[in-house]
Tab-separated table of C-alpha atoms and ligand atoms in Angstrom:
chain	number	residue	atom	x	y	z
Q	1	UNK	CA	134.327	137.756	134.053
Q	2	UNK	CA	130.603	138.900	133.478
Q	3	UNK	CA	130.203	140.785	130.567
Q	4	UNK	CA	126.673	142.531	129.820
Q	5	UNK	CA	126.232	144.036	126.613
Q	6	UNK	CA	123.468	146.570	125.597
Q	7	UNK	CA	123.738	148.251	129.324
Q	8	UNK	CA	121.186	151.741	129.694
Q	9	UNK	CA	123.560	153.968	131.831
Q	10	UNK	CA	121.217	155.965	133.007
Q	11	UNK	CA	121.149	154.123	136.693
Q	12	UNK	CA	124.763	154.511	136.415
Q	13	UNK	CA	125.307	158.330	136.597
Q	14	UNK	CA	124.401	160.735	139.399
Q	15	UNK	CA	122.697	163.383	136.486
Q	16	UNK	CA	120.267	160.678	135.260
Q	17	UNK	CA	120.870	161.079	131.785
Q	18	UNK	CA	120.348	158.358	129.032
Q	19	UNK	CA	123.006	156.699	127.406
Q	20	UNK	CA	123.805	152.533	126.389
Q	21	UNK	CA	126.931	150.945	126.817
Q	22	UNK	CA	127.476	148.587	124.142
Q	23	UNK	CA	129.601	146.300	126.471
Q	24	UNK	CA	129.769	146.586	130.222
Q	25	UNK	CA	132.101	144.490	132.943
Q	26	UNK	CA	131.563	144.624	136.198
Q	27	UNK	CA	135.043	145.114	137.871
Q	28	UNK	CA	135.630	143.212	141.925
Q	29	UNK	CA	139.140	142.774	141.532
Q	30	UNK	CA	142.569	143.004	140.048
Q	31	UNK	CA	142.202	139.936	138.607
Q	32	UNK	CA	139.072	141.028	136.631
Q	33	UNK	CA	140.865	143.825	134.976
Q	34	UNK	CA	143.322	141.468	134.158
Q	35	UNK	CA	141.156	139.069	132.186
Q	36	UNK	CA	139.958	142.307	130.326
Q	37	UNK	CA	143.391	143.316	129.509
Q	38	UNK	CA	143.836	139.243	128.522
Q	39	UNK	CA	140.416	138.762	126.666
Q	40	UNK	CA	141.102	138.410	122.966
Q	41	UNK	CA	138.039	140.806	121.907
Q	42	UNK	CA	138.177	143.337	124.804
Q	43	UNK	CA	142.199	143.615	125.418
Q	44	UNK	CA	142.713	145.948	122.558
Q	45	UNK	CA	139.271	147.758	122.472
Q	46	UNK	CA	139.117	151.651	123.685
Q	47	UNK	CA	138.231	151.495	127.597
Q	48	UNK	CA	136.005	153.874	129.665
Q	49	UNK	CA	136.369	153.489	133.390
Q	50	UNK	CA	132.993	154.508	135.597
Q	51	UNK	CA	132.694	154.758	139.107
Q	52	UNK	CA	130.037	156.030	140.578
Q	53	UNK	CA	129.322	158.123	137.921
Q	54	UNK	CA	128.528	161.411	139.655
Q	55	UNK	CA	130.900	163.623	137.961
Q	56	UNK	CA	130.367	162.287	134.375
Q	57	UNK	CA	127.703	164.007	132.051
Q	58	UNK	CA	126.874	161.507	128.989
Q	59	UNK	CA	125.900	163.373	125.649
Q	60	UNK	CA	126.064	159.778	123.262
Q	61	UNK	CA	126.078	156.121	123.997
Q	62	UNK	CA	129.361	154.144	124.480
Q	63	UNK	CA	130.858	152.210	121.907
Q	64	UNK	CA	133.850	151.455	124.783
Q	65	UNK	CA	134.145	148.459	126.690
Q	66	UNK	CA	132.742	150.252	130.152
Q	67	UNK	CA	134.693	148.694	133.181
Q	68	UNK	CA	132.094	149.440	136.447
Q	69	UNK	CA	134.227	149.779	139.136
Q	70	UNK	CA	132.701	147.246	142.171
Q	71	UNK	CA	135.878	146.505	144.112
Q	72	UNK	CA	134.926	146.246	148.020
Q	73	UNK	CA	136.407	146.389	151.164
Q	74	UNK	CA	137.628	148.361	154.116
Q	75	UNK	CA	140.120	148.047	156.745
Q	76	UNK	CA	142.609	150.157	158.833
Q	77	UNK	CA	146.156	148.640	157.467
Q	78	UNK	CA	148.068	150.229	159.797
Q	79	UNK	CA	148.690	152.543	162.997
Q	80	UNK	CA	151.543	154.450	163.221
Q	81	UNK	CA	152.353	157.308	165.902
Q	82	UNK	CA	151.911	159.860	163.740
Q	83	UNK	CA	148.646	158.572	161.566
Q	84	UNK	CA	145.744	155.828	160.715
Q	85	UNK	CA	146.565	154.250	157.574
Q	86	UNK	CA	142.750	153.251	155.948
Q	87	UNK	CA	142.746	151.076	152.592
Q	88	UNK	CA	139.224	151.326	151.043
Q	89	UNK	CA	138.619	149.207	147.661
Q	90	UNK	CA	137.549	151.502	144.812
Q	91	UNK	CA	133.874	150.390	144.363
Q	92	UNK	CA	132.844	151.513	148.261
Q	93	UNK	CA	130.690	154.749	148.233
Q	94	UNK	CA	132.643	157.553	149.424
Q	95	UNK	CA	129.945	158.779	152.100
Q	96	UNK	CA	129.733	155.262	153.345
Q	97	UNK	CA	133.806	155.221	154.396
Q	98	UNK	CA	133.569	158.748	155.698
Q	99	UNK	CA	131.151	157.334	158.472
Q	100	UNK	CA	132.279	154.208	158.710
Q	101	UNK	CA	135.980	155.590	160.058
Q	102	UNK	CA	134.063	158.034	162.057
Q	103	UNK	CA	132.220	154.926	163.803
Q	104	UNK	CA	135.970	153.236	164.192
Q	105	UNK	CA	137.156	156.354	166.038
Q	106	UNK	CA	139.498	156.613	163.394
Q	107	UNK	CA	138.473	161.084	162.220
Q	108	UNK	CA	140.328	162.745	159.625
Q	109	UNK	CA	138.094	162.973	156.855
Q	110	UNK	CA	134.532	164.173	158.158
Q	111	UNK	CA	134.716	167.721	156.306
Q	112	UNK	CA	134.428	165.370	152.655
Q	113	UNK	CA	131.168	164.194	154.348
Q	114	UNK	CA	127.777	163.491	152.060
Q	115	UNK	CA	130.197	164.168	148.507
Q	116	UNK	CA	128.394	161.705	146.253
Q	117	UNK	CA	130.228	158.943	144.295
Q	118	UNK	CA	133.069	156.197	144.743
Q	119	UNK	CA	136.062	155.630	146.445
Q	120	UNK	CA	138.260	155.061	143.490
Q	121	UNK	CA	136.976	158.426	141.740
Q	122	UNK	CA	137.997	160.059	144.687
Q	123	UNK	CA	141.608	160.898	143.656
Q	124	UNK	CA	140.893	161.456	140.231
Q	125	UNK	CA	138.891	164.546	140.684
Q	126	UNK	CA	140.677	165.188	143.883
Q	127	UNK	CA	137.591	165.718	145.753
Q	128	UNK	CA	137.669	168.596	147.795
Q	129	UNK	CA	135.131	170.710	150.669
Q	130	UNK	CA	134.944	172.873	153.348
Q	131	UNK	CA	138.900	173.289	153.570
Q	132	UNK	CA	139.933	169.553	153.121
Q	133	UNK	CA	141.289	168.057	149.743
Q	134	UNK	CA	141.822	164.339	149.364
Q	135	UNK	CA	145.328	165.160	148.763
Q	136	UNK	CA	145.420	166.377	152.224
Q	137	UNK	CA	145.048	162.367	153.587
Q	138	UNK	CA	145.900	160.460	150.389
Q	139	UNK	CA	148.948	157.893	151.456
Q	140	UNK	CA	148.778	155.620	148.063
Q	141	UNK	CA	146.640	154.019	145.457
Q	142	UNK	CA	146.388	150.228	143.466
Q	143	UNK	CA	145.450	149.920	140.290
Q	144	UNK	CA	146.030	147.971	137.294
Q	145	UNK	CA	147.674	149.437	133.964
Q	146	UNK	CA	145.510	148.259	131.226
Q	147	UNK	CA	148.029	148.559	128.040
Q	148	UNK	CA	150.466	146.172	130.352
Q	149	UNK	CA	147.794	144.432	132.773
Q	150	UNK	CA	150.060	144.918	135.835
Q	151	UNK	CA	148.910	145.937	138.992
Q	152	UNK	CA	150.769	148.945	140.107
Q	153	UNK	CA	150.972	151.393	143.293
Q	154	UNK	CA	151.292	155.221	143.159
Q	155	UNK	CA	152.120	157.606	145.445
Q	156	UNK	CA	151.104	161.689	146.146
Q	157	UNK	CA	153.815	162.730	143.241
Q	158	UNK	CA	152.813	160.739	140.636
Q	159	UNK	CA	149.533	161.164	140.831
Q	160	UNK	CA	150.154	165.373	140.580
Q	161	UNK	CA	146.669	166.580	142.359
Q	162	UNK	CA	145.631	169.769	141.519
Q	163	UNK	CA	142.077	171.743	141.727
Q	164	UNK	CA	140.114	169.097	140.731
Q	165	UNK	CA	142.492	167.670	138.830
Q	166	UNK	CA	145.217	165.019	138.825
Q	167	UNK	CA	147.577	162.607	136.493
Q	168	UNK	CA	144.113	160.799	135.393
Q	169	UNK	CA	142.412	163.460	133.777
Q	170	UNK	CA	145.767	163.517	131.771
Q	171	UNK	CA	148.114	160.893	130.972
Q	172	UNK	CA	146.721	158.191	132.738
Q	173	UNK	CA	143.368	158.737	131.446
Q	174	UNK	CA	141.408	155.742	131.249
Q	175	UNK	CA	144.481	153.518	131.006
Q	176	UNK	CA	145.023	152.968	134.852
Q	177	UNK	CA	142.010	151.305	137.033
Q	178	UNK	CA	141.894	152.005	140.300
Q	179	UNK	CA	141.158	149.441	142.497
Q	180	UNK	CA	142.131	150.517	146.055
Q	181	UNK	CA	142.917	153.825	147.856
Q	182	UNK	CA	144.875	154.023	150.998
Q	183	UNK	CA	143.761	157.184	153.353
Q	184	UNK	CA	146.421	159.184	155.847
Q	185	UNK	CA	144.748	160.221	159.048
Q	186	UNK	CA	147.097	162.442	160.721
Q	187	UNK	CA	147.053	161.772	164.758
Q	188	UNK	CA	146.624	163.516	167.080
Q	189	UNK	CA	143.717	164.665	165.006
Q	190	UNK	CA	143.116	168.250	164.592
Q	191	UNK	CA	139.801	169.696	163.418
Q	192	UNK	CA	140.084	171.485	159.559
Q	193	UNK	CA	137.495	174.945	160.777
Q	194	UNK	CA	137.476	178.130	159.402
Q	195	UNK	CA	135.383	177.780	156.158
Q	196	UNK	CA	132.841	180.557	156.475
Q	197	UNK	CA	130.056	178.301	157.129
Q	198	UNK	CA	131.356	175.798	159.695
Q	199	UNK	CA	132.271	179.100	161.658
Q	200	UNK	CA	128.794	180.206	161.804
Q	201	UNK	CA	127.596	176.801	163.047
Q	202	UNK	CA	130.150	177.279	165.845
Q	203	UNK	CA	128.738	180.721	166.452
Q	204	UNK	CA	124.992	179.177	166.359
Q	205	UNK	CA	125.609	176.571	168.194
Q	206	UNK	CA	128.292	178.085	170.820
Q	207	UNK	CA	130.478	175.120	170.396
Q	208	UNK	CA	134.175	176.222	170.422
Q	209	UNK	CA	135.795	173.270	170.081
Q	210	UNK	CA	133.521	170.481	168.094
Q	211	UNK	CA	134.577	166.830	167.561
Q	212	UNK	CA	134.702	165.149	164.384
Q	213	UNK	CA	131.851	163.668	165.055
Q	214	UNK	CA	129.868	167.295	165.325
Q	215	UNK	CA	131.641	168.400	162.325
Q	216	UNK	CA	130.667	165.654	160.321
Q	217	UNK	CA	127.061	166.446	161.129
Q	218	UNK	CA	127.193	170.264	160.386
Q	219	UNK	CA	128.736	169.511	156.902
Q	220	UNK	CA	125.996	166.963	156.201
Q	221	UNK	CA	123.730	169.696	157.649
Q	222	UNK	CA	125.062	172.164	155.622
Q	223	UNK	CA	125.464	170.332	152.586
Q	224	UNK	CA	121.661	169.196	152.396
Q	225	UNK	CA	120.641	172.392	153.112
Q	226	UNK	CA	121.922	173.597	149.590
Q	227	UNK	CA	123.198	170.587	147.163
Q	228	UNK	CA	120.273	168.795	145.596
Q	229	UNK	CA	120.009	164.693	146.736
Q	230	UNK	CA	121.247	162.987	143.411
Q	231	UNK	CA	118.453	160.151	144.295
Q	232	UNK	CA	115.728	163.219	144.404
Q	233	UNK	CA	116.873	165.643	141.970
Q	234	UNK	CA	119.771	164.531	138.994
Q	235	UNK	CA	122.848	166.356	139.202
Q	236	UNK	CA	127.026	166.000	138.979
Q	237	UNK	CA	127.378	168.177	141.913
Q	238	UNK	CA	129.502	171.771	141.197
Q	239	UNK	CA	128.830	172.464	137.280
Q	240	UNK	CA	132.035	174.615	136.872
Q	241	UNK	CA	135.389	175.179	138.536
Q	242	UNK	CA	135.855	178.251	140.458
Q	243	UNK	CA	138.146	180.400	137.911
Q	244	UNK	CA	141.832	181.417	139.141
Q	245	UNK	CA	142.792	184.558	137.874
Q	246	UNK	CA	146.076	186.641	138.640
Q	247	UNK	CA	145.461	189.428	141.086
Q	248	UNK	CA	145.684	192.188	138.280
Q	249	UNK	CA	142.200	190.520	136.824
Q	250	UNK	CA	140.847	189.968	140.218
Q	251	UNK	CA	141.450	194.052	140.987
Q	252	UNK	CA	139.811	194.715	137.498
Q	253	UNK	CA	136.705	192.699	137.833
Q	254	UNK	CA	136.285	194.296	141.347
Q	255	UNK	CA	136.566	197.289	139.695
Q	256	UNK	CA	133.251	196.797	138.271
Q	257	UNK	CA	131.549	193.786	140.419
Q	258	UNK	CA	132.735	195.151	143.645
Q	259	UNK	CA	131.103	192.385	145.941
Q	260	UNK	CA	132.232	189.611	143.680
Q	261	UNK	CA	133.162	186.857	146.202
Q	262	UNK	CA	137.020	185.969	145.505
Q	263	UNK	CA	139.421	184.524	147.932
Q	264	UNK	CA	143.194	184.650	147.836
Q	265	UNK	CA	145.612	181.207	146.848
Q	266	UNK	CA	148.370	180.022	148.984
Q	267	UNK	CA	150.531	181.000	145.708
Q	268	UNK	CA	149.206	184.728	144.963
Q	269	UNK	CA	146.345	183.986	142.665
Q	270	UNK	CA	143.223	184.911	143.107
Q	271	UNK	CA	140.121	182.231	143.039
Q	272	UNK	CA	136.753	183.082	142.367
Q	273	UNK	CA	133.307	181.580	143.191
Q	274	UNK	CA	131.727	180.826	139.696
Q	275	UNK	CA	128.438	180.086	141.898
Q	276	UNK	CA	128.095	183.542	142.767
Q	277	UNK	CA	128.666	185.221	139.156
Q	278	UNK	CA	126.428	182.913	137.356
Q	279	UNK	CA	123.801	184.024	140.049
Q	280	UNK	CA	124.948	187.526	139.311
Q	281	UNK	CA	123.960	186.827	135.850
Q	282	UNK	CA	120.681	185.986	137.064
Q	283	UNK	CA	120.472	181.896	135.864
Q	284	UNK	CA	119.430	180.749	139.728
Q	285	UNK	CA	116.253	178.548	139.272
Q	286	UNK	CA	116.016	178.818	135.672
Q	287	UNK	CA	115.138	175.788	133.200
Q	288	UNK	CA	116.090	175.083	129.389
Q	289	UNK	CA	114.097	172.692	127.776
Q	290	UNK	CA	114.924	169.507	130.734
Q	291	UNK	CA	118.008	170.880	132.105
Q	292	UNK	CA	118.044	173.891	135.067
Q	293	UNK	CA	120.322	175.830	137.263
Q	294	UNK	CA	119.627	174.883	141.288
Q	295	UNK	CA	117.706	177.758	142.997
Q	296	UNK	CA	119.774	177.111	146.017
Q	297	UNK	CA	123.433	176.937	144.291
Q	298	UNK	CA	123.960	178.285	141.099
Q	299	UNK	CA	127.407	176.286	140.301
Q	300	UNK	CA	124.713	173.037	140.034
Q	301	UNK	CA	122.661	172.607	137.170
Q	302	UNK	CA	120.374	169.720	137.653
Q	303	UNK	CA	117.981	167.291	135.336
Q	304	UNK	CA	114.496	168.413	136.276
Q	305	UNK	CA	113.476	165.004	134.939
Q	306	UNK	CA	114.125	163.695	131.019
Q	307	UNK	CA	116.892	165.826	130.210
Q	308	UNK	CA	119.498	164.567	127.792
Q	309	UNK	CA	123.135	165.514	127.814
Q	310	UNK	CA	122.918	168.004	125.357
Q	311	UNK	CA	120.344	170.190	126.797
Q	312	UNK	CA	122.552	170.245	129.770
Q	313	UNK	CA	125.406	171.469	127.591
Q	314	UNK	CA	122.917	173.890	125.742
Q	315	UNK	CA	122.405	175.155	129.165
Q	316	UNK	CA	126.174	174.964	130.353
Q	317	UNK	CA	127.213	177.030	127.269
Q	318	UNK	CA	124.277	179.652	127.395
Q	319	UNK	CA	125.577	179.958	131.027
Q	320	UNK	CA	129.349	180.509	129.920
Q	321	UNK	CA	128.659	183.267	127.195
Q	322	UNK	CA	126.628	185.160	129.716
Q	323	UNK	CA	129.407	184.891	132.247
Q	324	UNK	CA	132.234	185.490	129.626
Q	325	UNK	CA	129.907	189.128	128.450
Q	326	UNK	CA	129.972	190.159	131.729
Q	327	UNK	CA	132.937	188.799	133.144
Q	328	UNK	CA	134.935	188.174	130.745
Q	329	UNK	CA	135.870	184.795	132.278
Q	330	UNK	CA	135.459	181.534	130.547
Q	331	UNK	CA	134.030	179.228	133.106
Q	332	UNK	CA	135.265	175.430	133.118
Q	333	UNK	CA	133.452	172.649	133.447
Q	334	UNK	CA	134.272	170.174	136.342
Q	335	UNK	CA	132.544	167.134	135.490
Q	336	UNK	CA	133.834	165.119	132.601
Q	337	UNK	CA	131.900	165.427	129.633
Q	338	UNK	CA	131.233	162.502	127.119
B	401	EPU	N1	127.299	181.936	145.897
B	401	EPU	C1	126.314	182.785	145.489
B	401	EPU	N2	125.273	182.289	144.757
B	401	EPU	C2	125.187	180.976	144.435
B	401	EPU	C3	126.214	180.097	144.832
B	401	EPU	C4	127.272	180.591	145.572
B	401	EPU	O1	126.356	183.979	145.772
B	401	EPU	O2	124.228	180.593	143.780
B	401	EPU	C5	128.409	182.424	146.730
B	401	EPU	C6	128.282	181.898	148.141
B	401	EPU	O3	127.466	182.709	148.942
B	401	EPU	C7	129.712	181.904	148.618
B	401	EPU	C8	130.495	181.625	147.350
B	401	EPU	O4	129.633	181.915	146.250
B	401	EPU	O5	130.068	183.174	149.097
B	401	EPU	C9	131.012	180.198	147.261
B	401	EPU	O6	129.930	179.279	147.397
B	401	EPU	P1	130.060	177.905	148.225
B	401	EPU	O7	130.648	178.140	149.548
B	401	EPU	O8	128.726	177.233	148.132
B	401	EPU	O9	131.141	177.065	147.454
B	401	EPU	P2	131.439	176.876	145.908
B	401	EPU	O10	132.694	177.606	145.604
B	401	EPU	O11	130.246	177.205	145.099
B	401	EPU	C10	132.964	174.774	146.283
B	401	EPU	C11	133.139	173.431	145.656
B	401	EPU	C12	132.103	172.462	146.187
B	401	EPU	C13	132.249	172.357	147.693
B	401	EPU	C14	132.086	173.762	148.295
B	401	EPU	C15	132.351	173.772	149.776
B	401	EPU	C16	134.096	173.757	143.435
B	401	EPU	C17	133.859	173.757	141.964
B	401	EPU	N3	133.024	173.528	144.207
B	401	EPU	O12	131.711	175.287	145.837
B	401	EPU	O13	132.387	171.172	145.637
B	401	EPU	O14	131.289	171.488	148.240
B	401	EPU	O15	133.032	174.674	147.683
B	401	EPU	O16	133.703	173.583	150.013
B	401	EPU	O17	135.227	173.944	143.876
B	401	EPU	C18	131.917	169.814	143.735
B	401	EPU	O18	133.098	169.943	143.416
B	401	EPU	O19	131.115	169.112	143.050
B	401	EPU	C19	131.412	170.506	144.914
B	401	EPU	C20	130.115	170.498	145.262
């Protein structure tokens, strides 16, 4: 087991801020969470579990033992007539697998193209774009339980995804790793269209029927044209959920915001797009102190170099009173904040 202590953190999360982790392991396998779990210092100590880090925003340092999640590997398990079954260890970038089943001719995921961070923080956020959720091609995950420091295997119901949400954001917080994700790539395949702007790069481009292939490219396309690089510009990707609100509140706000963009849930609700009110409230391209709002996508603030957490969640909460006084909605944020 390799155990670093005194670790800066800052080359460890997509936003760039500063932070030191007292202790830090670097996690390849099962068996390295187990000799955590086993260690006679570490096995009762608090535990914080980082991936790739781009959906974290650090405020303080870390007195927590910090397991870094490195676990490689990829390889299709298993073909069945009705799907691809992909395992992907939880340390391999997200991006990287997208292309690398593309160039297996094994498609299913290219519309989660380009979304920054690792495999095995993929179902905890339940990572979602352009009309695809990882729920929509999750089959099962390993991890290891670190109270009991057995390795374990969940399927779709127990880990409960939701909007950007699932079981460990909740009870399994930081007390399961995960250390390998199993993908569901439905055959034959069928492309995922009809988000807004894949349509109009069908329209541009007067393809009718793309590959997955050509949709991968027009969602990397699309998503450089408008979410900053994390390598260029510091950032933990959408800032805020988009806020569900019953139809009765959707009807009101329209009331007075009539081209508020909203779009209807399977399930009745209404959801909004928090990028487009906090550009309503006129915070596109601004800066506080180190910390900004994107000039091409409002829902991403970004670290215009030096920031610190808190002057991103100065920012964040200027951002929610002036969408709450004109709103009246109490934006969430999506990224976990420490
Ligand atoms: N809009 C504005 N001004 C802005 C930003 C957006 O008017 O500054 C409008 C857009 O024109 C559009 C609507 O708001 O009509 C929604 O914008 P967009 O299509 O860019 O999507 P989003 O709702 O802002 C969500 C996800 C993204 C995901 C995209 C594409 C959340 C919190 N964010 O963003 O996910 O890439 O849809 O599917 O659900 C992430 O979670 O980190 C993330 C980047």
């Amino acid at each position: 087991m390799q155990i670093e202590s005194g670790v800066s953190l800052k080359p460890y999360n997509s936003f760039g801020l500063p932070a030191v982790a007292q202790t830090l392991v670097r996690v390849t396998s099962d068996a390295c969470v187990r000799e955590v779990v086993d260690h006679p210092v570490f096995g009762r100590a608090p535990k914080f579990i980082l991936g790739g880090g781009s959906n974290i925003v650090l405020t303080r340092d870390m007195p927590q033992v910090v397991l870094k999640v490195e676990v490689p590997g990829r390889r299709l398990v298993e073909e069945r007539p009705d799907a691809w079954i992909v395992e992907a260890g939880a340390g391999e970038s997200w991006h990287d697998l997208v292309a690398w089943t593309l160039d297996q001719g094994l498609p299913g995921m290219e519309n989660l193209a380009l979304i920054p961070g690792t495999v095995g923080a993929s179902p905890v956020q339940n990572i979602g774009a352009y009309g695809m959720e990882l729920k929509d091609r999750f089959e099962s995950l390993d991890g290891v339980d670190l109270v009991t420091g057995r390795s374990i295997t969940l399927g779709p119901e127990i880990c409960a995804f939701g909007y950007r949400d699932s079981v460990f954001k909740h009870s399994l917080a930081n007390r399961v790793v995960i250390t390998r994700v199993r993908f569901r790539l439905p055959r034959p395949w069928q492309p995922v269209l009809g988000y807004l702007e894949l349509e109009r790069k069908m329209a541009e481009e007067r393809v009718s029927s793309p590959d997955a292939r050509q949709i991968f490219d027009w969602i990397c396309a699309i998503r450089r044209a408008k979410l900053p690089d994390p390598a260029v510009l510091g950032n933990a990707g959408s800032f805020f959920k988009n806020p569900v609100v019953t139809p009765e509140q959707c009807r009101d706000i329209i009331g007075r915001d009539p081209e508020i963009v909203h779009y209807p849930m399977p399930d009745g609700t209404m959801k909004l797009a928090a990028g487009w009110m906090i550009d309503a409230c006129g915070w596109k391209g601004k800066t506080v102190g180190h910390a900004g709002v994107y000039e091409k996508q409002a829902l991403v603030l970004v670290n215009r170099g030096g920031a610190t957490g808190s002057e991103v969640m100065t920012l964040a909460r200027a951002i929610q009173e002036s969408v709450y006084g004109r709103f009246g909605i109490r934006l969430q944020p999506e990224p976990e904040i420490y």
